[in-house]
mmCIF file of C-alpha atoms in Angstrom:
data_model
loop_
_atom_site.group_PDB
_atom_site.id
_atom_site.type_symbol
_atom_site.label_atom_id
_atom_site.label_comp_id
_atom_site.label_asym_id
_atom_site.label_seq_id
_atom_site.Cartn_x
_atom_site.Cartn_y
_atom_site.Cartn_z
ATOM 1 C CA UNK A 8 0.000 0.000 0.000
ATOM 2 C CA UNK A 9 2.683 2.510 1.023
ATOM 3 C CA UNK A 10 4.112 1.638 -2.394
ATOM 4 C CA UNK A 11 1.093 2.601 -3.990
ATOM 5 C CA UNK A 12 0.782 5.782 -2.218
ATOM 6 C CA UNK A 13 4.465 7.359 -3.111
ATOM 7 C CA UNK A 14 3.963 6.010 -6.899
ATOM 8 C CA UNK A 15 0.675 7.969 -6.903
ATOM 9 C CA UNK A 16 2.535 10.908 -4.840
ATOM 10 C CA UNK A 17 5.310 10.926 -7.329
ATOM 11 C CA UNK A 18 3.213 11.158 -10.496
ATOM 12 C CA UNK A 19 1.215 14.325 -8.766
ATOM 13 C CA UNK A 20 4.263 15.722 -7.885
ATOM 14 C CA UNK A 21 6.255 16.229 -10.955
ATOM 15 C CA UNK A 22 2.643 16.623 -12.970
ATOM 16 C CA UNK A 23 2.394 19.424 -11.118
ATOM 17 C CA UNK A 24 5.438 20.918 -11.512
ATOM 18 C CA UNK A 25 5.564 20.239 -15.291
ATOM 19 C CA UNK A 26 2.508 22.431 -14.721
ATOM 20 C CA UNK A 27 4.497 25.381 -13.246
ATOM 21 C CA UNK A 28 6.692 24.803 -16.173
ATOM 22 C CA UNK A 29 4.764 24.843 -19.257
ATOM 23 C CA UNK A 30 1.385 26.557 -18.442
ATOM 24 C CA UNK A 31 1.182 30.116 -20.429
ATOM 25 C CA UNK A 32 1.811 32.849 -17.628
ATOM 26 C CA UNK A 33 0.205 35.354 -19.649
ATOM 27 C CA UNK A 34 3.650 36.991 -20.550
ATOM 28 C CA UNK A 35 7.169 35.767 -21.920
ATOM 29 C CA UNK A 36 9.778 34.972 -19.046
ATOM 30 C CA UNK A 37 12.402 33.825 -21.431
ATOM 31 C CA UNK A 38 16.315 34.999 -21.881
ATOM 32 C CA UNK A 39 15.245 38.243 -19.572
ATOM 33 C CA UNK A 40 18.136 39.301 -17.843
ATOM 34 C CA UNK A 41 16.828 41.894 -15.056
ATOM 35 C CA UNK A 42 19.521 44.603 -13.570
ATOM 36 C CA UNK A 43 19.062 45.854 -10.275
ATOM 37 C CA UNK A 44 19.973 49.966 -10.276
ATOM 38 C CA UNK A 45 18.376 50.572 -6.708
ATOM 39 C CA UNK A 46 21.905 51.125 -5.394
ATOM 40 C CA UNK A 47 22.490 53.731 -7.792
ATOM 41 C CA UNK A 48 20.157 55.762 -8.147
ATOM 42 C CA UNK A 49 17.357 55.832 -11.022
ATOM 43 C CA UNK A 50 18.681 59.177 -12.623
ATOM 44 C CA UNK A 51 20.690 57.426 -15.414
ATOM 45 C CA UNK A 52 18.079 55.479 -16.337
ATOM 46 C CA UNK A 53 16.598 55.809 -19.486
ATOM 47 C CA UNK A 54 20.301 56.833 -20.722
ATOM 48 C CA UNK A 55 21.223 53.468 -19.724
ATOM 49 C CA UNK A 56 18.104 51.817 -21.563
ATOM 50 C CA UNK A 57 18.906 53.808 -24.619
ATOM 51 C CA UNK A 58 22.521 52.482 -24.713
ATOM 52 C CA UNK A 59 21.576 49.017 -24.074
ATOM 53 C CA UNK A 60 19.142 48.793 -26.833
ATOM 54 C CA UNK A 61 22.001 49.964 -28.966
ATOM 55 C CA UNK A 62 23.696 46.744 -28.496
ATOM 56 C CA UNK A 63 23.855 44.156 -30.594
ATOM 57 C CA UNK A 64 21.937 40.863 -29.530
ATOM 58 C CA UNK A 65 19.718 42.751 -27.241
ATOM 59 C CA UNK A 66 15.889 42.541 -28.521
ATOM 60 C CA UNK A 67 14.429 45.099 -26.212
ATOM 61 C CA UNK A 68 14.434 46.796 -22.934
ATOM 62 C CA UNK A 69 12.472 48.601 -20.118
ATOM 63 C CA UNK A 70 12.309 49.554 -16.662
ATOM 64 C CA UNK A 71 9.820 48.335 -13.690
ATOM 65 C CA UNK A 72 9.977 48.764 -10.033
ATOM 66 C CA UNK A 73 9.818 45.355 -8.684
ATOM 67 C CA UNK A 74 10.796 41.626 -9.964
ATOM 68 C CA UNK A 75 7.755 40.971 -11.389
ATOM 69 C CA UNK A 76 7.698 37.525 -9.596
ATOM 70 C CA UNK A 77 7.466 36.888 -5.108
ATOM 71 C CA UNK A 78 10.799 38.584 -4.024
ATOM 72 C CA UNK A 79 11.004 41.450 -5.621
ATOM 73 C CA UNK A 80 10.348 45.087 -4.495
ATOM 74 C CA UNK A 81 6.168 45.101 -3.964
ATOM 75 C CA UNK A 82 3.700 47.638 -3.555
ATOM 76 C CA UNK A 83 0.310 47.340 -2.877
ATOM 77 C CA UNK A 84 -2.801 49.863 -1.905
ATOM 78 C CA UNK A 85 -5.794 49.400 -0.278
ATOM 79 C CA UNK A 86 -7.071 53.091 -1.341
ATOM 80 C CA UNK A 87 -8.061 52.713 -4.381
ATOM 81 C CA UNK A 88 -11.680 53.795 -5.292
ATOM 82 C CA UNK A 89 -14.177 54.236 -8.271
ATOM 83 C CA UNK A 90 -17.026 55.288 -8.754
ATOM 84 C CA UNK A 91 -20.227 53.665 -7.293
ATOM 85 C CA UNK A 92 -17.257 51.892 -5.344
ATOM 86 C CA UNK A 93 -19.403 50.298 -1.758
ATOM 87 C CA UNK A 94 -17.570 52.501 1.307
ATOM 88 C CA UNK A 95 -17.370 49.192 3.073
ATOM 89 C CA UNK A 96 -15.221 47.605 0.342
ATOM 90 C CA UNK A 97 -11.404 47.228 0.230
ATOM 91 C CA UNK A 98 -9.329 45.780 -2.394
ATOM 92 C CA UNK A 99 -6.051 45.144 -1.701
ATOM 93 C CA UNK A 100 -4.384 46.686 -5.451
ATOM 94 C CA UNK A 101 -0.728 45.697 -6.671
ATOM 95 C CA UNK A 102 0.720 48.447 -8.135
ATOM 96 C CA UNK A 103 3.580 47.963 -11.041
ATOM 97 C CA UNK A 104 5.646 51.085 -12.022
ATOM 98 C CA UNK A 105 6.796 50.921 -15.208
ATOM 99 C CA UNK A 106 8.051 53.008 -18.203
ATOM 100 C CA UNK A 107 6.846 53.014 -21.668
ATOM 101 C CA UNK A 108 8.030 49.788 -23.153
ATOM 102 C CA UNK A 109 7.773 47.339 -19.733
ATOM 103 C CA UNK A 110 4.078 45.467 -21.408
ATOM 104 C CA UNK A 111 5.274 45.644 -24.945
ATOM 105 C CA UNK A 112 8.581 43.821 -23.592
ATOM 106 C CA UNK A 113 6.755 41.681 -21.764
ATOM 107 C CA UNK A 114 4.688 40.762 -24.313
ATOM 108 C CA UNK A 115 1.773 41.097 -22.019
ATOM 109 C CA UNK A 116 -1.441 40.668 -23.816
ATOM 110 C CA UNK A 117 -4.221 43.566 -23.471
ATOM 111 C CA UNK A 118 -7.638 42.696 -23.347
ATOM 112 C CA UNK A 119 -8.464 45.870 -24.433
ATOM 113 C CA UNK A 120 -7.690 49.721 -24.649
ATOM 114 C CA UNK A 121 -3.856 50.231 -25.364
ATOM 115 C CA UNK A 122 -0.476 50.307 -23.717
ATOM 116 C CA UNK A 123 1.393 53.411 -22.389
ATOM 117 C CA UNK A 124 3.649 52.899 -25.418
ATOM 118 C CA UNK A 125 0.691 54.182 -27.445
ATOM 119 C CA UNK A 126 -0.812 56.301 -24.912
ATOM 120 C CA UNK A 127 -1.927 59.937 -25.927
ATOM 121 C CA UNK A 128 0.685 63.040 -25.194
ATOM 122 C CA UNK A 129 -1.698 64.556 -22.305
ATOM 123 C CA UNK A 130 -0.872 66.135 -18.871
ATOM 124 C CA UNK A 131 -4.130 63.144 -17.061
ATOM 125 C CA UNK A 132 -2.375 60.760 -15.266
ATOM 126 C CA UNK A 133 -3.011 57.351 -16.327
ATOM 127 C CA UNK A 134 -3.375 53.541 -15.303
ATOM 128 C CA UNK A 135 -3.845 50.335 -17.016
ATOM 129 C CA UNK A 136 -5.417 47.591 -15.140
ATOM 130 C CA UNK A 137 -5.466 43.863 -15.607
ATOM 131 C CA UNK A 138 -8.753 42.285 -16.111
ATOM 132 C CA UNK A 139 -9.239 41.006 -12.284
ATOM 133 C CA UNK A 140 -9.378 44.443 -11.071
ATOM 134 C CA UNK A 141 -11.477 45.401 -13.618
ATOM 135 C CA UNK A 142 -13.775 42.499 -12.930
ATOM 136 C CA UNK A 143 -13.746 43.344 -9.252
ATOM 137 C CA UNK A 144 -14.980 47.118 -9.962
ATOM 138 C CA UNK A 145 -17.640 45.763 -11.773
ATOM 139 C CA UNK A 146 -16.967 48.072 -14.943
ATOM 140 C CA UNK A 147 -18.403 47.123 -17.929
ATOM 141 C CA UNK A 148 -17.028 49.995 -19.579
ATOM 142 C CA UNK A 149 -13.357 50.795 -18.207
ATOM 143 C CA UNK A 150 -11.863 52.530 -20.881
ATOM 144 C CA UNK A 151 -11.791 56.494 -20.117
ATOM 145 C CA UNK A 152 -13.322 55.906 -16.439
ATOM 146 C CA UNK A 153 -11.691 57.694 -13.801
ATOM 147 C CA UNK A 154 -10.466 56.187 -10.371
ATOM 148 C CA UNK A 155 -8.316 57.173 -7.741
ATOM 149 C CA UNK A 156 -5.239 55.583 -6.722
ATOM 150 C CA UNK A 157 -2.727 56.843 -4.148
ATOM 151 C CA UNK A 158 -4.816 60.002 -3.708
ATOM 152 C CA UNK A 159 -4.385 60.981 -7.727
ATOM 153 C CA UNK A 160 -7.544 60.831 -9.861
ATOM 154 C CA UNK A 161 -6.488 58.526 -12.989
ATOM 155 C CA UNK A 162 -7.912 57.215 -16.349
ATOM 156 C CA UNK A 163 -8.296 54.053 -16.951
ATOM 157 C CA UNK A 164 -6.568 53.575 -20.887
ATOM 158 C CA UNK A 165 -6.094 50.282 -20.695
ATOM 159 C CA UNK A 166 -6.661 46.628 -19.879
ATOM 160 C CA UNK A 167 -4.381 43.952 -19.542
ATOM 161 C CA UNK A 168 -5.310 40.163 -19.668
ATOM 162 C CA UNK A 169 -4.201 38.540 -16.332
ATOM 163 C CA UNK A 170 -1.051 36.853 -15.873
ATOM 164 C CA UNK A 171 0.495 35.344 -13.091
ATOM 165 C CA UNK A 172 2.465 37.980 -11.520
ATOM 166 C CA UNK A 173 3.232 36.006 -8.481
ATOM 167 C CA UNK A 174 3.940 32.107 -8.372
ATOM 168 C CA UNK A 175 0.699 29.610 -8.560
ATOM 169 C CA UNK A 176 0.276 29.515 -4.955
ATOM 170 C CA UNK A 177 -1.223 32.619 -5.381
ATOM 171 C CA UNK A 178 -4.520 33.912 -7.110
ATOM 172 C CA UNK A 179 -4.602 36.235 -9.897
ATOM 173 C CA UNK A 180 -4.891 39.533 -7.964
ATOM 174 C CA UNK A 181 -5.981 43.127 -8.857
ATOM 175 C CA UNK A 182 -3.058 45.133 -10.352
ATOM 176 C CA UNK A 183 -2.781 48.446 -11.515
ATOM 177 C CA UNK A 184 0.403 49.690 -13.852
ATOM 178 C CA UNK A 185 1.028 53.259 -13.202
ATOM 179 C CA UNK A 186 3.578 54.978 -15.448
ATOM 180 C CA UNK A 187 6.583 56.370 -13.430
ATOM 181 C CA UNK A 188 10.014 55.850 -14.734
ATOM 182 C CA UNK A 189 11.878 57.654 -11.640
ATOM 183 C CA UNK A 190 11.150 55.062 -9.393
ATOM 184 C CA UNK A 191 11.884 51.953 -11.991
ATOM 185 C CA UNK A 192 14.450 50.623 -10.257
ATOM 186 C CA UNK A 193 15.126 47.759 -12.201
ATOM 187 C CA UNK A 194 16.100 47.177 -16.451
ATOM 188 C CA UNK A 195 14.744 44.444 -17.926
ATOM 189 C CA UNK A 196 16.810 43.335 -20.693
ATOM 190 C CA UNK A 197 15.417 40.625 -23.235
ATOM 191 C CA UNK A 198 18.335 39.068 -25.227
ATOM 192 C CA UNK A 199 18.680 36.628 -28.560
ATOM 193 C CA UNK A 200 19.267 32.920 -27.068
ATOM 194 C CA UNK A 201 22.262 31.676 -27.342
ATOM 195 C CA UNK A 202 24.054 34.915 -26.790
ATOM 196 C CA UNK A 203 23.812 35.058 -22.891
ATOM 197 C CA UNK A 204 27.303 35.487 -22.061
ATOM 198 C CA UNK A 205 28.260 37.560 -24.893
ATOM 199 C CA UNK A 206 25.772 40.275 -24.429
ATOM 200 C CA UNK A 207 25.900 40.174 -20.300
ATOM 201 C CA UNK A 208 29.040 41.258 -20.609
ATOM 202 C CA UNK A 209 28.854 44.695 -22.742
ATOM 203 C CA UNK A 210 25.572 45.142 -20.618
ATOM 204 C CA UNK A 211 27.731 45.327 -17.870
ATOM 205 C CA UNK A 212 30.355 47.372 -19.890
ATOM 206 C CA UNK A 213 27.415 49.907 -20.810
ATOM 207 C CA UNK A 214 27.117 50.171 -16.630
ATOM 208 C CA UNK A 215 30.157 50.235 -15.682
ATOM 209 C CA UNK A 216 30.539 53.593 -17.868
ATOM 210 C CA UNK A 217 27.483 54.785 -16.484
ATOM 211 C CA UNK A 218 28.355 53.967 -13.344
ATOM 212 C CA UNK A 219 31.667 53.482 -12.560
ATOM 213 C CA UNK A 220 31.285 52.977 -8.393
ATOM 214 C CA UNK A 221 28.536 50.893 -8.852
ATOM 215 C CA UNK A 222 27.989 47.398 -8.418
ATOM 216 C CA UNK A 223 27.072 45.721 -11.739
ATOM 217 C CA UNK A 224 23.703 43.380 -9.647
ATOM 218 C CA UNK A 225 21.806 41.402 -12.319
ATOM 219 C CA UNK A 226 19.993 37.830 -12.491
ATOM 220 C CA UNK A 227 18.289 35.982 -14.733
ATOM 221 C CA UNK A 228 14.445 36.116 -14.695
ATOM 222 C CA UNK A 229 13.931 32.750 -15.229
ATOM 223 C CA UNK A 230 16.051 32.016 -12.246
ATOM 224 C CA UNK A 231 14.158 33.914 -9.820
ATOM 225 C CA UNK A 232 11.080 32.301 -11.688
ATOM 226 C CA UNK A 233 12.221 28.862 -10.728
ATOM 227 C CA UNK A 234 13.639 29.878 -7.446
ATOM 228 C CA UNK A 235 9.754 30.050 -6.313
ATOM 229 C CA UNK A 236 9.157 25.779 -6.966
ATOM 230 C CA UNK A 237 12.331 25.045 -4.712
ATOM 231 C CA UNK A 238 10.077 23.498 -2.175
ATOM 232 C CA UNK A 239 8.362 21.270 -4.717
ATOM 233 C CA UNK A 240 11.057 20.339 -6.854
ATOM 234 C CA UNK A 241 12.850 18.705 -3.207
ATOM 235 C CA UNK A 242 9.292 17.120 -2.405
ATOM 236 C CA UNK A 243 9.473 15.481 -6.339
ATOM 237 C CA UNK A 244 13.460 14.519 -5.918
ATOM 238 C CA UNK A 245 12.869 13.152 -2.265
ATOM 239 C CA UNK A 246 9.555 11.441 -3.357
ATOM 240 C CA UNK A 247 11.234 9.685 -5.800
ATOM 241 C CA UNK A 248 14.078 8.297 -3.844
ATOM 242 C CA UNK A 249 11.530 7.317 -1.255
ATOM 243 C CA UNK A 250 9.626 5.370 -3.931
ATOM 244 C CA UNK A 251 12.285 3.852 -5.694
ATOM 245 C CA UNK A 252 13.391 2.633 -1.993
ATOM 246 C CA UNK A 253 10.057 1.514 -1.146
ATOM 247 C CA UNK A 254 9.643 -0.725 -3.795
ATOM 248 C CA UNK A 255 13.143 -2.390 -3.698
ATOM 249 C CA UNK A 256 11.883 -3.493 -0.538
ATOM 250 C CA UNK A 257 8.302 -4.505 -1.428
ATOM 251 C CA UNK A 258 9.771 -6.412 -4.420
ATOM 252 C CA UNK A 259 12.591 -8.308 -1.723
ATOM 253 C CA UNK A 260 9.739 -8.865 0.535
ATOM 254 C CA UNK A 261 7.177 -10.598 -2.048
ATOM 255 C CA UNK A 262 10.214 -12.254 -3.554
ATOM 256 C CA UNK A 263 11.018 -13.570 0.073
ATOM 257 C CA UNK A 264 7.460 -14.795 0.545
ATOM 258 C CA UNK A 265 7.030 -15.851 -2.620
ATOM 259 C CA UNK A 266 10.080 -18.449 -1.973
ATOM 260 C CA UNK A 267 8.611 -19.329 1.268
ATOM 261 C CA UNK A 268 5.327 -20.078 -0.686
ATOM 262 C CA UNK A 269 6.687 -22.324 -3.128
ATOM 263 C CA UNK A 270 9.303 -24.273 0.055
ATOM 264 C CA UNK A 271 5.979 -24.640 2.205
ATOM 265 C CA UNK A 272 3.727 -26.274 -0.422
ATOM 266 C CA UNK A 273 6.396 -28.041 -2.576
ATOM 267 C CA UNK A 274 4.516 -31.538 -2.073
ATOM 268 C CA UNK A 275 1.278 -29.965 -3.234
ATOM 269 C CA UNK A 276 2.569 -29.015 -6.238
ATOM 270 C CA UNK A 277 4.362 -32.553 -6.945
ATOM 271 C CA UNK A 278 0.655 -34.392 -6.563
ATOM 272 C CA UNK A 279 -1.434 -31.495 -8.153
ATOM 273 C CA UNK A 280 1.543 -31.798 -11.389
ATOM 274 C CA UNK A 281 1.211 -35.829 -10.817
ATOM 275 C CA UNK A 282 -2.460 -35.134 -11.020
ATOM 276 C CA UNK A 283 -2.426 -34.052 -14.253
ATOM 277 C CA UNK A 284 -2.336 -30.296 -13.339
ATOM 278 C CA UNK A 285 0.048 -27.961 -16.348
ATOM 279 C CA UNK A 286 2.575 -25.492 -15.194
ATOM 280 C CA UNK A 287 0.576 -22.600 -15.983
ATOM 281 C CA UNK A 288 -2.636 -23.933 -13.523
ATOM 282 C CA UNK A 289 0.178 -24.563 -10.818
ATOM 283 C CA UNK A 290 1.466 -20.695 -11.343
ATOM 284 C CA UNK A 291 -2.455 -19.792 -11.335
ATOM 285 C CA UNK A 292 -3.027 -21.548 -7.676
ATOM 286 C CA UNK A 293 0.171 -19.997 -6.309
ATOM 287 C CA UNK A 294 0.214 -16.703 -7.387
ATOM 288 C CA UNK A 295 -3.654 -16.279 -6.734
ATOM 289 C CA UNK A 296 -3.056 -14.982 -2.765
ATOM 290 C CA UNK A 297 -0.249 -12.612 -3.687
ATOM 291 C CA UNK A 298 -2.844 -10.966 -6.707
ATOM 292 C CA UNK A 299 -5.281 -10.907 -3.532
ATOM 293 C CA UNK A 300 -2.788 -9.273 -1.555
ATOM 294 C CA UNK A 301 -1.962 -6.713 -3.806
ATOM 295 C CA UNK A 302 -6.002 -5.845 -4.705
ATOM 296 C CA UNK A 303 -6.466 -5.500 -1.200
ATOM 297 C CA UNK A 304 -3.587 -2.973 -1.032
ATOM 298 C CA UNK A 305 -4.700 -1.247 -3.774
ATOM 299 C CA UNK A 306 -8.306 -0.584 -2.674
ATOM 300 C CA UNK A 307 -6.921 0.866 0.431
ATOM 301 C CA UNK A 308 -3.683 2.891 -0.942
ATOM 302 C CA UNK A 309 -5.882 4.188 -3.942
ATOM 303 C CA UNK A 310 -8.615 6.693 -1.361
ATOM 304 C CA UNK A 311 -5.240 7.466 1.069
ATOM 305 C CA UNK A 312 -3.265 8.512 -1.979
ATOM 306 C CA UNK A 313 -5.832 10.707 -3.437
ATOM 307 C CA UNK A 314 -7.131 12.253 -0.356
ATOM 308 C CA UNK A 315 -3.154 13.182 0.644
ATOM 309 C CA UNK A 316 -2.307 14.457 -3.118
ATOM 310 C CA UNK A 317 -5.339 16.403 -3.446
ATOM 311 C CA UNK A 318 -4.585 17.969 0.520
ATOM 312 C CA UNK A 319 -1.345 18.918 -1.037
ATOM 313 C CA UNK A 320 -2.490 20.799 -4.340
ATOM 314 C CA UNK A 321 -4.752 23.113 -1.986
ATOM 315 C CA UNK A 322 -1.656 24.600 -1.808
ATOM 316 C CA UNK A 323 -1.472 26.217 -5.369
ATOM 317 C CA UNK A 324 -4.498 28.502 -6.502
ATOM 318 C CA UNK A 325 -3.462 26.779 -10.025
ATOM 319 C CA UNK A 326 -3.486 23.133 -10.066
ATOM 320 C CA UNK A 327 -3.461 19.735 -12.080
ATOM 321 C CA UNK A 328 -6.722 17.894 -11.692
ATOM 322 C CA UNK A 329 -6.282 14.423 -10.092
ATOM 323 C CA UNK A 330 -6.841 12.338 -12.947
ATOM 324 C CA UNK A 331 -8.313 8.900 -13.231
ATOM 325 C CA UNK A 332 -4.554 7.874 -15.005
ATOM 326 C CA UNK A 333 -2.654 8.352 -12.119
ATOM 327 C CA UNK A 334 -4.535 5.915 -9.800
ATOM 328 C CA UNK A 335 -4.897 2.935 -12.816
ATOM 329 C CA UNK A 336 -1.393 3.697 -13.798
ATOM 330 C CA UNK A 337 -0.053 3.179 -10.287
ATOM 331 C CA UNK A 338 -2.507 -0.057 -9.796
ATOM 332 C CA UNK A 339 -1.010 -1.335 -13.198
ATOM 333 C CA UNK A 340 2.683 -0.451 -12.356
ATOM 334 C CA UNK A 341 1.998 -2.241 -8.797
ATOM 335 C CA UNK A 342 0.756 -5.036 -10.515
ATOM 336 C CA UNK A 343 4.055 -5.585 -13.117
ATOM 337 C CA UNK A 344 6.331 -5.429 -10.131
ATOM 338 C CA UNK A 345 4.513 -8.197 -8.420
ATOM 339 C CA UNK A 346 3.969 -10.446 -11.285
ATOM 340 C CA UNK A 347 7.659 -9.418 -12.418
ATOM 341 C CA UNK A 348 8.623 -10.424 -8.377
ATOM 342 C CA UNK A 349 7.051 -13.411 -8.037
ATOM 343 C CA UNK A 350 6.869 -14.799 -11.202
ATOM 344 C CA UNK A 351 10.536 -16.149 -11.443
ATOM 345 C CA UNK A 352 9.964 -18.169 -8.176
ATOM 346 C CA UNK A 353 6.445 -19.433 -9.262
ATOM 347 C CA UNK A 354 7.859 -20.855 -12.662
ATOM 348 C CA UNK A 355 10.451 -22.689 -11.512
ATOM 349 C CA UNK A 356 8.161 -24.057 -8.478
ATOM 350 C CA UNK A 357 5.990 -24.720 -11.171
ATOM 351 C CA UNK A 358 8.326 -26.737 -13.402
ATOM 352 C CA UNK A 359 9.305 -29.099 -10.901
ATOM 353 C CA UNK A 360 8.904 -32.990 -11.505
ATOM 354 C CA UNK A 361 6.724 -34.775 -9.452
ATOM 355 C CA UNK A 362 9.196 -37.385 -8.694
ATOM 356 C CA UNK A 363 11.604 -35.190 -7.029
ATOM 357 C CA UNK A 364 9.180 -33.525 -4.783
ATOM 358 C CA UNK A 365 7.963 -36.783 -3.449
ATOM 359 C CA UNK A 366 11.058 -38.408 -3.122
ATOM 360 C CA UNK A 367 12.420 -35.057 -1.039
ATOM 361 C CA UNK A 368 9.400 -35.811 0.935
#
């Protein structure tokens, strides 16, 4: 049973994190290299941004104030209001400063409206919204609405789809992009694959003229992206260690008994094959308790596993379902490594002469 249960443990496990892996986040994490300038001050910025585009292997760049993923610099509001908002409502808002070109680099989708890339030369101050604040606010018509956040009356120009800012542990929250440059700390920097190394280093070059005290801080998006399944990719290597273990000793154990089987009714099989009984029936009557063993472990390991799987995606907001595969394909496996166990003891029980076992006797 407790073989059963880390098989079906395993298969949720790294389904799950294949999950993490290949689901669409609703915006492109790959070869972004992400350069922290909070130690230096934000003045340069868009200087450094121009030269870095310059650069050859470098498809794009833009600035943000956070990490876009758990970690990074956050900031968050509970003020924010609209009209016909209820007084007695809050909504806890995460706010993402970014420049012009952060959504168009990130190739985050909108929904509808446009990005501050195309916004209109005007003096209002603006915000884009993904789609699960806008769903919260009830609008049916966001686009030129105003709202307040921070204490500034805004207008809504935009609507982004919703991606998964933070890991899938947590829900899709209410987030706001507000456009301020001077406090986006941090240059995102999307570069051509395969040139990592090459273009890291005149990135660094480009800062190191900018900044020539500084300390040149960078990392790798998709690091920090991965960095936030640590927990589950030790539960997946540890569950499979665990299961390979506890099978080596289910398989020594029912190859044990197995051999104590065959010793303890050795005379039975020498009348039953003097009886006229084939190999195949004798295999049949011997192997017919283990089979019962193993159904009765599987009818009880087959609720435990699922009930202790299922406890432990409650954990993400964005989860596999517990498929009927899993279970069968666990039962099935179970069922191999028995008949594979016991079956090499059981034939050659099977094939013995009549004549010898009565004689031993």
């Amino acid at each position: 049973a407790l073989s059963v249960i880390l098989i079906v443990s395993a298969i949720v496990v790294f389904r799950q994190i294949d999950y993490t892996q290949t689901k669409n986040l609703g915006y492109n994490k790959d070869n972004l290299v992400v350069v922290d300038l909070s130690d230096v001050g934000t003045e340069k910025m868009g200087t450094y941004l121009d030269e870095v585009r310059r650069l050859p292997g470098v498809r794009g760049a833009a600035a943000t104030g956070h990490g876009f993923v758990e970690g990074g610099d956050r900031r968050s509001t509970s003020g924010l209001s609209w009209p016909g908002k209820d007084p007695e409502v809050t909504v806890e808002t995460e706010i993402i400063l970014v420049d012009e070109g952060l959504i168009e680099l990130m190739e985050i989708e909108m929904a509808t409206g446009r990005s501050f890339a195309h916004a209109l030369q005007d003096t209002t101050p603006q915000v884009i919204f993904n789609q699960a604040a806008i769903d919260f606010m009830g609008m049916e018509e966001p686009l030129g609405q105003q709202v307040n956040v921070w204490g500034d009356d805004m207008e809504i120009i935009g609507v982004t789809k919703d991606f998964h800012y933070l890991s899938f542990h947590t829900p899709v929250t209410p987030q706001a992009f507000l456009l301020a440059p001077r406090y986006s700390s941090y240059a995102m920097i999307r570069i051509e694959a395969g040139q990592e190394q090459a273009v890291l280093a005149s990135v660094e070059s480009v800062f190191a003229d900018l900044y020539p005290d500084g300390l040149f801080d960078y990392t790798f998006f998709d690091d920090t992206y991965q960095a936030q399944y640590e927990a589950e990719k030790r539960v997946a290597k540890l569950s499979s260690y665990f299961t390979a273990l506890a099978i080596l000793i289910s398989c020594l154990g029912l190859f044990g008994l197995a051999s104590f089987t065959a010793e303890r009714r050795f005379k039975e099989i020498g009348i039953r094959k003097l009886l006229g009984s084939g190999e195949w029936r004798v295999v049949q009557l011997l192997s017919g308790s283990f089979l019962k063993m193993v159904l009765m472990a599987l009818v009880i390991a087959i609720p435990v596993s699922y009930f202790f799987t299922d406890r432990w995606l409650e954990g993400f907001a964005f989860r596999i379902d517990l498929e009927w595969w899993f279970f069968v394909g666990a039962a099935i496996l179970t069922l191999l490594i028995t008949v594979g166990t016991i079956g090499f003891q059981l034939i050659r029980a099977a094939r013995i002469k009549p004549i010898d076992s009565l004689r031993i006797e």
